PDB file of C-alpha atoms in Angstrom:
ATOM      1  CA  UNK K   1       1.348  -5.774 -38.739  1.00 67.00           C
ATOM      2  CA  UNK K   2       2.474  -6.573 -35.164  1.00 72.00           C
ATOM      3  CA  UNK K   3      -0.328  -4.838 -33.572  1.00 72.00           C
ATOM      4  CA  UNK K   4      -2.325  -8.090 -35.167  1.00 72.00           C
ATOM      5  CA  UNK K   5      -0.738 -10.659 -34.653  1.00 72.00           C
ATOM      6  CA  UNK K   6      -0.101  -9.989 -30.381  1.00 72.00           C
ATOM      7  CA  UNK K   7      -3.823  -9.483 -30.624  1.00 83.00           C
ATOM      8  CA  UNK K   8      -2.959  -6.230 -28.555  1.00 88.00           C
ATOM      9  CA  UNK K   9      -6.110  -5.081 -28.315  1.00 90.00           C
ATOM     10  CA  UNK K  10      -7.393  -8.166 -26.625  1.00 92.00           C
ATOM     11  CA  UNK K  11      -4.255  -7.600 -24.506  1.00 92.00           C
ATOM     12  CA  UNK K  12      -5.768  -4.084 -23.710  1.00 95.00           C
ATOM     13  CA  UNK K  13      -8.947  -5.489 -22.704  1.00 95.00           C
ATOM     14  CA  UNK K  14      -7.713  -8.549 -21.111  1.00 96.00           C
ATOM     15  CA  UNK K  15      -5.763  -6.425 -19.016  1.00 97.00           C
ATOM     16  CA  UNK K  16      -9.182  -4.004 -17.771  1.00 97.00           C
ATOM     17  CA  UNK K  17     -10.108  -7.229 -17.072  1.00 96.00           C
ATOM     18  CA  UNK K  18      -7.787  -7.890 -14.526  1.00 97.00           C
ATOM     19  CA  UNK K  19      -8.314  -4.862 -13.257  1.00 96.00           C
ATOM     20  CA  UNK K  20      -6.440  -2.234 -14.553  1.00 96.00           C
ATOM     21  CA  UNK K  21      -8.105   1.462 -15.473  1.00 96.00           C
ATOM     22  CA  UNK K  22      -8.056   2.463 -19.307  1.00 97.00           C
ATOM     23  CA  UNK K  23      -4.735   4.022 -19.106  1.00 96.00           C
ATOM     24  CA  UNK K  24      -2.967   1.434 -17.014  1.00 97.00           C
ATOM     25  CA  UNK K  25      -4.097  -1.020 -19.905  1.00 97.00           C
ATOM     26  CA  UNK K  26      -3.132   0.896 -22.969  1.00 96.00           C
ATOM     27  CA  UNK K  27       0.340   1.635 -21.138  1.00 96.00           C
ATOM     28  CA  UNK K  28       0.635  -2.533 -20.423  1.00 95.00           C
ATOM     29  CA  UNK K  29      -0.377  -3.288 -23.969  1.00 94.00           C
ATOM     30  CA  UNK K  30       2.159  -0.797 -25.397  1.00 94.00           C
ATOM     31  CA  UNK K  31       5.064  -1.637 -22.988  1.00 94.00           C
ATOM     32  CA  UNK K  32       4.034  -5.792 -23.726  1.00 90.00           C
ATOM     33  CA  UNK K  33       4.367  -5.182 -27.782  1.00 89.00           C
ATOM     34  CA  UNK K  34       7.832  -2.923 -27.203  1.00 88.00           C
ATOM     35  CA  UNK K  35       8.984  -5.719 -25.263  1.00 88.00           C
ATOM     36  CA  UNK K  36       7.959  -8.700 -27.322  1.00 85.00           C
ATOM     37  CA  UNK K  37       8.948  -7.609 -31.077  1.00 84.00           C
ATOM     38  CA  UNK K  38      10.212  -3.760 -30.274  1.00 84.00           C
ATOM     39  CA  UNK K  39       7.834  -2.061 -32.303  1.00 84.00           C
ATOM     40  CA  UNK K  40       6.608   1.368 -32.164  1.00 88.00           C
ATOM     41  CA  UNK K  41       2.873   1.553 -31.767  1.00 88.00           C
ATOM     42  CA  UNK K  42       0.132   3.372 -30.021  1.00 91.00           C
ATOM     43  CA  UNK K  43      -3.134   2.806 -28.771  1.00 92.00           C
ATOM     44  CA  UNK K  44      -6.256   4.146 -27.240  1.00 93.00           C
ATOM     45  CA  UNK K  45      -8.099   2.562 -24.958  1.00 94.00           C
ATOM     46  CA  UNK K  46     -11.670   3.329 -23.731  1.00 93.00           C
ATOM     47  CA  UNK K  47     -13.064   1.411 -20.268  1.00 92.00           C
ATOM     48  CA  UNK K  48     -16.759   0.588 -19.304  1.00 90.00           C
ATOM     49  CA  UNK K  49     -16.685   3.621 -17.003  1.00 89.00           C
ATOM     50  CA  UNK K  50     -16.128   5.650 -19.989  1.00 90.00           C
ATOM     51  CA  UNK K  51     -12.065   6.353 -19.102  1.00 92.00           C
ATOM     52  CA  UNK K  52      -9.614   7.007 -21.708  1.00 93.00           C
ATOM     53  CA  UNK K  53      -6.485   5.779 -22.235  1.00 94.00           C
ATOM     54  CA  UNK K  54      -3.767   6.275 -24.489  1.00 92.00           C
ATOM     55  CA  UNK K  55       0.061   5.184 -24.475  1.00 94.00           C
ATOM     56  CA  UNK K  56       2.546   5.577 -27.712  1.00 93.00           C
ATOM     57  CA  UNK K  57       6.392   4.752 -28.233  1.00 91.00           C
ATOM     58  CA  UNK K  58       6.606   6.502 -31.145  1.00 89.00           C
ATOM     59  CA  UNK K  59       7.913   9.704 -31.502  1.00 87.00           C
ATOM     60  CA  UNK K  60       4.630  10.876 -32.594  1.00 86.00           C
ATOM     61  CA  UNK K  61       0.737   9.593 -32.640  1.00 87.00           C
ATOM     62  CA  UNK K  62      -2.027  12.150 -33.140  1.00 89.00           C
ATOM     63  CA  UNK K  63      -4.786  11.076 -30.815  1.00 87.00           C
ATOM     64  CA  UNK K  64      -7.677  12.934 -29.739  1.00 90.00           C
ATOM     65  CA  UNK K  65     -11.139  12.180 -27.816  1.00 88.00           C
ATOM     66  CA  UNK K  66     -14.185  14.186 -26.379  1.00 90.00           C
ATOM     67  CA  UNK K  67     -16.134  13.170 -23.494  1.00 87.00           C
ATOM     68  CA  UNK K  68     -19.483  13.799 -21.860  1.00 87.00           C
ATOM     69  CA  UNK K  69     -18.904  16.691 -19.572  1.00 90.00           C
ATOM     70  CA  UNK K  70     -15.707  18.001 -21.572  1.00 91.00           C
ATOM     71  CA  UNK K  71     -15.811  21.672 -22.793  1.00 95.00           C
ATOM     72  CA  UNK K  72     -12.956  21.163 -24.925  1.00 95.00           C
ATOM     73  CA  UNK K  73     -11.339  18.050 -26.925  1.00 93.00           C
ATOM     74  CA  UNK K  74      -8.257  16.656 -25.768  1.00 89.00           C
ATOM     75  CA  UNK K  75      -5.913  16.364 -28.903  1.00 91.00           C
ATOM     76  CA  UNK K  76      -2.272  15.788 -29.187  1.00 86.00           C
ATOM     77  CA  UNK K  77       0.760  14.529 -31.216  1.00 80.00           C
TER      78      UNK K  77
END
């Protein structure tokens, strides 16, 4: 599985680290993995401030997430 051995969800975090919101890490950590072995994969990130993330280069992931202060779920292909 390449999603273990890049570590990518250290990437993901490593990234927040640095700086970077949930989304702008799950979109690095995706783009890093697509441009290291070209794999499809997907990923959802969550920060410290409670953001989500989520980045894909697949044709499809099902993802979903609910929130404090959401009425509704957010959940997609």
């Amino acid at each position: 599985e390449s999603m273990m051995r890049t570590l990518i969800t250290k990437t993901a975090c490593d990234f927040m680290r640095m700086g970077l919101d949930a989304q702008g890490a799950a979109s690095g950590a995706v783009n890093m993995l697509s441009n290291i072995l070209g794999t499809e994969a997907g990923i959802i990130v969550v920060d410290n401030q409670g953001g989500v993330g989520f980045a894909k280069n697949t044709p499809q992931m099902p993802h979903a997430y609910f929130k404090k202060g959401m009425s509704e779920p957010v959940a997609e292909l």
